[in-house]
mmCIF file of C-alpha atoms and ligand atoms in Angstrom:
data_model
loop_
_atom_site.group_PDB
_atom_site.id
_atom_site.type_symbol
_atom_site.label_atom_id
_atom_site.label_comp_id
_atom_site.label_asym_id
_atom_site.label_seq_id
_atom_site.Cartn_x
_atom_site.Cartn_y
_atom_site.Cartn_z
ATOM 1 C CA MET A 92 15.805 -19.002 -0.841
ATOM 2 C CA ILE A 93 13.843 -15.801 -1.306
ATOM 3 C CA GLU A 94 15.638 -15.031 -4.599
ATOM 4 C CA SER A 95 14.052 -18.074 -6.215
ATOM 5 C CA MET A 96 10.558 -17.630 -4.817
ATOM 6 C CA PRO A 97 7.683 -17.029 -7.242
ATOM 7 C CA LEU A 98 6.588 -13.519 -8.162
ATOM 8 C CA GLU A 99 3.840 -12.075 -5.978
ATOM 9 C CA ASP A 100 1.625 -11.168 -8.949
ATOM 10 C CA GLU A 101 1.067 -12.846 -12.267
ATOM 11 C CA LEU A 102 -0.329 -11.424 -15.482
ATOM 12 C CA GLY A 103 -3.988 -11.506 -14.365
ATOM 13 C CA ASP A 104 -3.197 -9.607 -11.139
ATOM 14 C CA VAL A 105 -1.193 -6.979 -13.032
ATOM 15 C CA LEU A 106 -4.011 -6.419 -15.565
ATOM 16 C CA GLU A 107 -6.553 -6.099 -12.753
ATOM 17 C CA LYS A 108 -4.366 -3.606 -10.828
ATOM 18 C CA ALA A 109 -3.716 -1.607 -14.015
ATOM 19 C CA LEU A 110 -7.465 -1.340 -14.749
ATOM 20 C CA LYS A 111 -8.057 0.000 -11.233
ATOM 21 C CA LEU A 112 -5.122 2.432 -11.405
ATOM 22 C CA ARG A 113 -6.331 3.838 -14.734
ATOM 23 C CA SER A 114 -10.039 3.732 -13.679
ATOM 24 C CA LEU A 115 -10.822 1.886 -16.890
ATOM 25 C CA PRO A 116 -13.793 -0.507 -17.197
ATOM 26 C CA GLU A 117 -13.012 -3.945 -18.691
ATOM 27 C CA GLU A 118 -15.317 -3.247 -21.642
ATOM 28 C CA GLN A 119 -13.362 -0.126 -22.520
ATOM 29 C CA LEU A 120 -10.082 -2.036 -22.319
ATOM 30 C CA ALA A 121 -11.499 -4.627 -24.726
ATOM 31 C CA ALA A 122 -12.608 -1.890 -27.133
ATOM 32 C CA ARG A 123 -9.332 0.052 -26.948
ATOM 33 C CA SER A 124 -7.070 -2.982 -27.264
ATOM 34 C CA GLU A 125 -9.264 -4.961 -29.687
ATOM 35 C CA VAL A 126 -8.832 -7.989 -27.421
ATOM 36 C CA SER A 127 -12.016 -9.916 -26.664
ATOM 37 C CA LEU A 128 -13.671 -9.271 -23.295
ATOM 38 C CA ARG A 129 -13.836 -13.033 -22.746
ATOM 39 C CA LYS A 130 -10.044 -13.333 -22.995
ATOM 40 C CA ILE A 131 -9.578 -10.411 -20.600
ATOM 41 C CA LYS A 132 -11.983 -11.906 -18.056
ATOM 42 C CA ASP A 133 -10.283 -15.300 -18.417
ATOM 43 C CA ALA A 134 -6.955 -13.648 -17.561
ATOM 44 C CA PHE A 135 -8.387 -12.400 -14.236
ATOM 45 C CA ASP A 136 -9.024 -16.087 -13.477
ATOM 46 C CA TYR A 137 -5.439 -16.938 -14.461
ATOM 47 C CA ARG A 138 -6.371 -18.518 -17.804
ATOM 48 C CA TYR A 139 -4.309 -16.896 -20.527
ATOM 49 C CA ASP A 140 -4.810 -17.116 -24.247
ATOM 50 C CA PHE A 141 -3.238 -13.894 -25.553
ATOM 51 C CA THR A 142 -1.171 -13.681 -28.727
ATOM 52 C CA PRO A 143 2.046 -11.587 -28.541
ATOM 53 C CA ASP A 144 0.295 -8.831 -30.524
ATOM 54 C CA GLU A 145 -2.659 -8.807 -28.168
ATOM 55 C CA LEU A 146 -0.308 -8.409 -25.199
ATOM 56 C CA ILE A 147 1.315 -5.396 -26.857
ATOM 57 C CA ARG A 148 -2.108 -3.845 -27.543
ATOM 58 C CA LEU A 149 -3.178 -4.482 -23.926
ATOM 59 C CA ALA A 150 0.041 -2.850 -22.677
ATOM 60 C CA LYS A 151 -0.580 0.196 -24.897
ATOM 61 C CA ALA A 152 -4.239 0.513 -23.848
ATOM 62 C CA LEU A 153 -3.245 0.387 -20.170
ATOM 63 C CA SER A 154 -0.027 2.456 -20.535
ATOM 64 C CA LEU A 155 2.032 -0.473 -19.288
ATOM 65 C CA ASN A 156 5.622 -1.434 -20.062
ATOM 66 C CA GLU A 157 5.125 -3.901 -22.932
ATOM 67 C CA VAL A 158 8.508 -5.620 -22.541
ATOM 68 C CA GLY A 159 7.814 -6.355 -18.881
ATOM 69 C CA LEU A 160 4.202 -7.379 -19.498
ATOM 70 C CA SER A 161 5.241 -9.810 -22.245
ATOM 71 C CA ALA A 162 8.029 -11.241 -20.036
ATOM 72 C CA LEU A 163 5.508 -11.772 -17.253
ATOM 73 C CA ALA A 164 3.065 -13.453 -19.636
ATOM 74 C CA GLY A 165 5.813 -15.786 -20.878
ATOM 75 C CA GLY A 166 6.771 -16.760 -17.312
ATOM 76 C CA GLN A 167 10.186 -15.198 -17.911
ATOM 77 C CA TYR A 168 10.198 -12.053 -15.817
ATOM 78 C CA PRO A 169 13.930 -11.283 -15.293
ATOM 79 C CA LEU A 170 15.424 -10.922 -11.823
ATOM 80 C CA PRO A 171 18.847 -9.453 -10.994
ATOM 81 C CA THR A 172 21.745 -11.178 -9.269
ATOM 82 C CA VAL A 173 21.807 -10.248 -5.607
ATOM 83 C CA PRO A 174 25.082 -8.427 -4.776
ATOM 84 C CA VAL A 175 27.269 -8.968 -1.723
ATOM 85 C CA PHE A 176 26.944 -6.026 0.666
ATOM 86 C CA SER A 177 29.064 -4.551 3.449
ATOM 87 C CA PHE A 178 26.229 -5.682 5.752
ATOM 88 C CA VAL A 179 24.284 -8.923 5.913
ATOM 89 C CA LEU A 180 20.707 -8.918 4.614
ATOM 90 C CA ARG A 181 18.779 -11.969 5.758
ATOM 91 C CA PRO A 182 15.400 -12.407 4.086
ATOM 92 C CA TYR A 183 12.806 -14.497 5.918
ATOM 93 C CA SER A 184 9.982 -15.880 3.814
ATOM 94 C CA LEU A 185 7.147 -16.485 6.305
ATOM 95 C CA SER A 186 3.772 -18.254 6.212
ATOM 96 C CA LEU A 187 0.669 -16.409 5.073
ATOM 97 C CA GLY A 188 -2.166 -18.788 4.223
ATOM 98 C CA THR A 189 -1.394 -20.136 0.761
ATOM 99 C CA GLY A 190 1.073 -17.295 0.118
ATOM 100 C CA LYS A 191 4.142 -15.844 1.771
ATOM 101 C CA VAL A 192 5.160 -12.590 3.422
ATOM 102 C CA ASN A 193 8.725 -11.337 3.864
ATOM 103 C CA ALA A 194 10.610 -9.960 6.833
ATOM 104 C CA TYR A 195 14.277 -8.909 6.725
ATOM 105 C CA PHE A 196 17.056 -8.855 9.284
ATOM 106 C CA VAL A 197 20.060 -6.603 8.669
ATOM 107 C CA HIS A 198 23.290 -6.826 10.652
ATOM 108 C CA HIS A 199 27.033 -6.431 10.392
ATOM 109 C CA PRO A 200 28.950 -9.609 9.567
ATOM 110 C CA GLY A 201 30.119 -11.200 12.820
ATOM 111 C CA LYS A 202 27.485 -9.458 14.966
ATOM 112 C CA LYS A 203 24.315 -11.040 16.260
ATOM 113 C CA GLU A 204 22.520 -7.755 16.981
ATOM 114 C CA GLY A 205 20.787 -6.001 14.132
ATOM 115 C CA ILE A 206 17.592 -4.478 12.821
ATOM 116 C CA LEU A 207 14.456 -6.355 11.840
ATOM 117 C CA PHE A 208 12.036 -5.033 9.217
ATOM 118 C CA ASP A 209 8.434 -6.243 9.609
ATOM 119 C CA THR A 210 7.462 -9.364 11.516
ATOM 120 C CA GLY A 211 5.322 -11.576 9.273
ATOM 121 C CA TYR A 212 1.824 -12.790 10.088
ATOM 122 C CA GLN A 213 2.089 -15.834 12.367
ATOM 123 C CA PRO A 214 2.563 -14.810 16.012
ATOM 124 C CA ALA A 215 5.697 -16.822 16.852
ATOM 125 C CA GLU A 216 7.268 -17.610 13.473
ATOM 126 C CA ILE A 217 9.788 -14.748 13.164
ATOM 127 C CA THR A 218 10.736 -15.000 16.845
ATOM 128 C CA ASN A 219 11.506 -18.692 16.357
ATOM 129 C CA CYS A 220 13.524 -17.971 13.183
ATOM 130 C CA LEU A 221 15.649 -15.317 14.912
ATOM 131 C CA LYS A 222 16.251 -17.500 17.972
ATOM 132 C CA LYS A 223 17.223 -20.432 15.767
ATOM 133 C CA ASP A 224 19.749 -18.198 13.974
ATOM 134 C CA GLU A 225 20.866 -16.784 17.357
ATOM 135 C CA LEU A 226 20.051 -13.230 16.246
ATOM 136 C CA CYS A 227 18.902 -10.377 18.462
ATOM 137 C CA PRO A 228 16.889 -7.441 17.088
ATOM 138 C CA THR A 229 17.739 -4.161 18.843
ATOM 139 C CA ALA A 230 14.915 -2.543 16.851
ATOM 140 C CA VAL A 231 12.135 -3.460 14.477
ATOM 141 C CA PHE A 232 11.005 -1.081 11.742
ATOM 142 C CA LEU A 233 7.434 -1.552 10.494
ATOM 143 C CA THR A 234 6.511 -0.644 6.917
ATOM 144 C CA HIS A 235 2.770 -0.544 7.672
ATOM 145 C CA ALA A 236 0.256 -1.998 10.081
ATOM 146 C CA ASP A 237 -1.429 -4.695 7.968
ATOM 147 C CA SER A 238 -1.643 -7.879 10.015
ATOM 148 C CA ASP A 239 0.468 -9.866 7.543
ATOM 149 C CA HIS A 240 3.365 -7.501 8.322
ATOM 150 C CA ILE A 241 2.976 -6.961 12.080
ATOM 151 C CA GLY A 242 1.294 -10.174 13.327
ATOM 152 C CA GLY A 243 4.526 -11.356 14.940
ATOM 153 C CA LEU A 244 5.108 -8.131 16.915
ATOM 154 C CA PRO A 245 3.623 -9.050 20.337
ATOM 155 C CA ALA A 246 5.574 -12.325 20.542
ATOM 156 C CA LEU A 247 8.768 -10.530 19.466
ATOM 157 C CA GLN A 248 8.343 -7.856 22.119
ATOM 158 C CA LYS A 249 7.927 -10.553 24.727
ATOM 159 C CA ALA A 250 11.017 -12.423 23.540
ATOM 160 C CA PHE A 251 13.156 -9.275 23.097
ATOM 161 C CA PRO A 252 11.885 -6.735 25.656
ATOM 162 C CA GLU A 253 14.736 -4.261 24.943
ATOM 163 C CA MET A 254 13.793 -4.026 21.257
ATOM 164 C CA GLN A 255 12.542 -0.598 20.066
ATOM 165 C CA VAL A 256 9.604 -0.419 17.679
ATOM 166 C CA TRP A 257 9.850 2.178 14.896
ATOM 167 C CA GLY A 258 7.147 2.805 12.341
ATOM 168 C CA PRO A 259 3.955 4.675 11.490
ATOM 169 C CA ARG A 260 2.589 6.928 14.224
ATOM 170 C CA GLY A 261 -0.014 5.278 16.407
ATOM 171 C CA GLU A 262 0.768 1.710 15.364
ATOM 172 C CA LYS A 263 2.136 0.342 18.630
ATOM 173 C CA THR A 264 5.408 2.117 17.937
ATOM 174 C CA ASP A 265 7.901 3.577 20.428
ATOM 175 C CA LYS A 266 9.199 6.003 17.791
ATOM 176 C CA ALA A 267 7.134 7.404 14.920
ATOM 177 C CA VAL A 268 8.973 7.861 11.617
ATOM 178 C CA GLN A 269 8.413 10.436 8.892
ATOM 179 C CA GLU A 270 9.668 11.263 5.416
ATOM 180 C CA GLY A 271 13.313 12.352 5.424
ATOM 181 C CA ASP A 272 14.270 10.881 8.825
ATOM 182 C CA GLU A 273 17.825 9.591 8.870
ATOM 183 C CA ILE A 274 18.666 7.154 11.629
ATOM 184 C CA SER A 275 22.386 6.554 11.879
ATOM 185 C CA ASP A 276 23.063 4.990 15.232
ATOM 186 C CA PHE A 277 22.422 1.417 14.153
ATOM 187 C CA ALA A 278 24.998 -1.272 13.422
ATOM 188 C CA SER A 279 23.705 -1.759 9.893
ATOM 189 C CA GLY A 280 24.666 1.773 8.780
ATOM 190 C CA GLN A 281 22.201 4.544 8.042
ATOM 191 C CA ILE A 282 18.469 4.151 7.563
ATOM 192 C CA ARG A 283 16.624 6.771 5.495
ATOM 193 C CA VAL A 284 12.840 6.967 5.719
ATOM 194 C CA PHE A 285 10.499 7.471 2.757
ATOM 195 C CA ASP A 286 6.780 8.130 3.211
ATOM 196 C CA THR A 287 5.317 5.800 0.591
ATOM 197 C CA CYS A 288 1.601 5.894 1.373
ATOM 198 C CA GLY A 289 -0.946 4.602 -1.114
ATOM 199 C CA HIS A 290 -1.211 0.898 -0.332
ATOM 200 C CA ALA A 291 -2.038 2.033 3.214
ATOM 201 C CA GLU A 292 -2.585 5.522 4.592
ATOM 202 C CA ARG A 293 0.549 5.139 6.711
ATOM 203 C CA HIS A 294 3.143 3.158 4.785
ATOM 204 C CA PHE A 295 6.911 3.736 4.953
ATOM 205 C CA SER A 296 9.881 2.357 3.045
ATOM 206 C CA TYR A 297 13.371 2.209 4.538
ATOM 207 C CA LEU A 298 16.632 2.669 2.667
ATOM 208 C CA VAL A 299 19.445 0.866 4.474
ATOM 209 C CA GLN A 300 22.753 2.372 3.381
ATOM 210 C CA GLY A 301 25.994 0.582 4.141
ATOM 211 C CA LYS A 302 29.503 1.481 2.976
ATOM 212 C CA GLY A 303 30.051 2.725 -0.585
ATOM 213 C CA ASN A 304 27.093 2.220 -2.885
ATOM 214 C CA HIS A 305 25.648 -0.670 -0.918
ATOM 215 C CA SER A 306 22.001 0.016 -0.264
ATOM 216 C CA VAL A 307 18.740 -1.851 -0.019
ATOM 217 C CA LEU A 308 15.216 -0.466 0.074
ATOM 218 C CA ILE A 309 12.852 -2.325 2.382
ATOM 219 C CA ALA A 310 9.765 -1.586 0.320
ATOM 220 C CA GLY A 311 6.820 -3.251 2.115
ATOM 221 C CA ASP A 312 3.821 -3.321 -0.214
ATOM 222 C CA LEU A 313 4.889 -0.359 -2.369
ATOM 223 C CA ILE A 314 6.635 -2.286 -5.122
ATOM 224 C CA PHE A 315 7.091 -5.949 -5.992
ATOM 225 C CA ALA A 316 9.274 -7.588 -8.627
ATOM 226 C CA GLY A 317 7.037 -7.248 -11.697
ATOM 227 C CA SER A 318 4.187 -5.402 -9.986
ATOM 228 C CA LEU A 319 3.131 -2.996 -7.246
ATOM 229 C CA GLY A 320 1.017 -3.221 -4.090
ATOM 230 C CA GLY A 321 -2.758 -2.951 -4.005
ATOM 231 C CA ALA A 322 -3.994 0.651 -3.817
ATOM 232 C CA PHE A 323 -6.164 0.216 -0.728
ATOM 233 C CA HIS A 324 -5.715 3.800 0.477
ATOM 234 C CA CYS A 325 -5.096 5.968 -2.615
ATOM 235 C CA ARG A 326 -4.169 4.892 -6.128
ATOM 236 C CA HIS A 327 -2.708 8.293 -7.087
ATOM 237 C CA ARG A 328 -0.375 8.350 -4.081
ATOM 238 C CA LEU A 329 0.649 4.735 -4.650
ATOM 239 C CA TRP A 330 1.463 5.496 -8.258
ATOM 240 C CA GLU A 331 3.344 8.744 -7.380
ATOM 241 C CA ASN A 332 5.433 6.996 -4.736
ATOM 242 C CA PHE A 333 6.169 4.001 -6.949
ATOM 243 C CA ASP A 334 7.332 6.370 -9.699
ATOM 244 C CA ARG A 335 9.309 8.614 -7.308
ATOM 245 C CA ILE A 336 11.200 5.722 -5.704
ATOM 246 C CA LEU A 337 12.245 4.293 -9.064
ATOM 247 C CA ARG A 338 13.372 7.758 -10.237
ATOM 248 C CA VAL A 339 15.271 9.015 -7.182
ATOM 249 C CA LEU A 340 17.116 5.922 -5.932
ATOM 250 C CA PRO A 341 20.368 4.847 -7.607
ATOM 251 C CA ALA A 342 19.969 2.078 -10.201
ATOM 252 C CA GLN A 343 22.022 -0.442 -8.229
ATOM 253 C CA THR A 344 19.774 -0.195 -5.141
ATOM 254 C CA LEU A 345 18.429 -3.594 -4.192
ATOM 255 C CA ILE A 346 14.679 -3.728 -3.502
ATOM 256 C CA ALA A 347 13.475 -6.031 -0.721
ATOM 257 C CA PRO A 348 9.676 -6.210 -1.078
ATOM 258 C CA GLY A 349 7.094 -7.376 1.439
ATOM 259 C CA HIS A 350 6.081 -10.214 -0.900
ATOM 260 C CA GLY A 351 7.903 -12.063 -3.670
ATOM 261 C CA PRO A 352 11.583 -12.145 -4.644
ATOM 262 C CA LEU A 353 14.324 -9.534 -4.292
ATOM 263 C CA THR A 354 14.820 -7.215 -7.226
ATOM 264 C CA SER A 355 16.613 -3.911 -7.974
ATOM 265 C CA VAL A 356 15.777 -0.361 -9.021
ATOM 266 C CA ALA A 357 17.478 -0.937 -12.401
ATOM 267 C CA ASN A 358 15.513 -4.125 -13.020
ATOM 268 C CA GLU A 359 12.139 -2.597 -12.158
ATOM 269 C CA ARG A 360 12.828 0.604 -14.115
ATOM 270 C CA LYS A 361 13.425 -1.572 -17.155
ATOM 271 C CA PHE A 362 10.833 -4.340 -16.767
ATOM 272 C CA ASN A 363 8.149 -3.527 -14.197
ATOM 273 C CA PRO A 364 4.870 -3.345 -16.162
ATOM 274 C CA PHE A 365 3.971 -0.145 -14.288
ATOM 275 C CA SER A 366 7.284 1.549 -15.156
ATOM 276 C CA VAL A 367 6.879 3.512 -18.381
HETATM 277 FE FE1 FE2 B 539 1.226 -7.353 2.591
#
């Protein structure tokens, strides 16, 4: 079950990402927080020896959410209960070396056709999963073109030749998406497109809106439960988009990230270390 899978990032990863986002050298963090440099370096190697007070000082020095950072450090980062929607959201947790990468299939209850979001890394894995579940993607939406998210695309296209490919321009897509696009002719309801670049130059998130308030954001590597994606393209844009998404989407929106467990806008507003 994807809900019970481990978080993508632990305390050491979050501290490292925060240092990069704030452009702060480790030595300066040690001086500002009055936490020894040795302890900070140990944390990057996943050895933790912080007191509760030190964690609060680290959070302050890095402008992080201290409640969330302390929860993460205690191995007790909260996760919300996943609601029942008017559509079916099927998370697939797929192989990626020692880690995992997520793909999602969305369809109406009782229908086998639906929309796939990302394809995972291994060439045939998602195709085999969908065939085993007797599901048929009429379209796949790609969040970004990193190989861990699109590695399964060629095999999928072979297995489902009618399937349309939507995503960033120039990334083997049939239809290029852009900020503000609303695609409403799919069985799952309406899909709204957000340009959420920062992790990658071309990175999109998709809000799937069913009946009533039922909505889920397929977030790729923008936001994870308890963390955010690596800023491989632009840290300012990543930060702006992370902040914008948490501000503009309704609190009850479920977040389906590219790695790690499902979460919600309300949960990440309250606890994500980068949400202040
Ligand atoms: Fe990824």
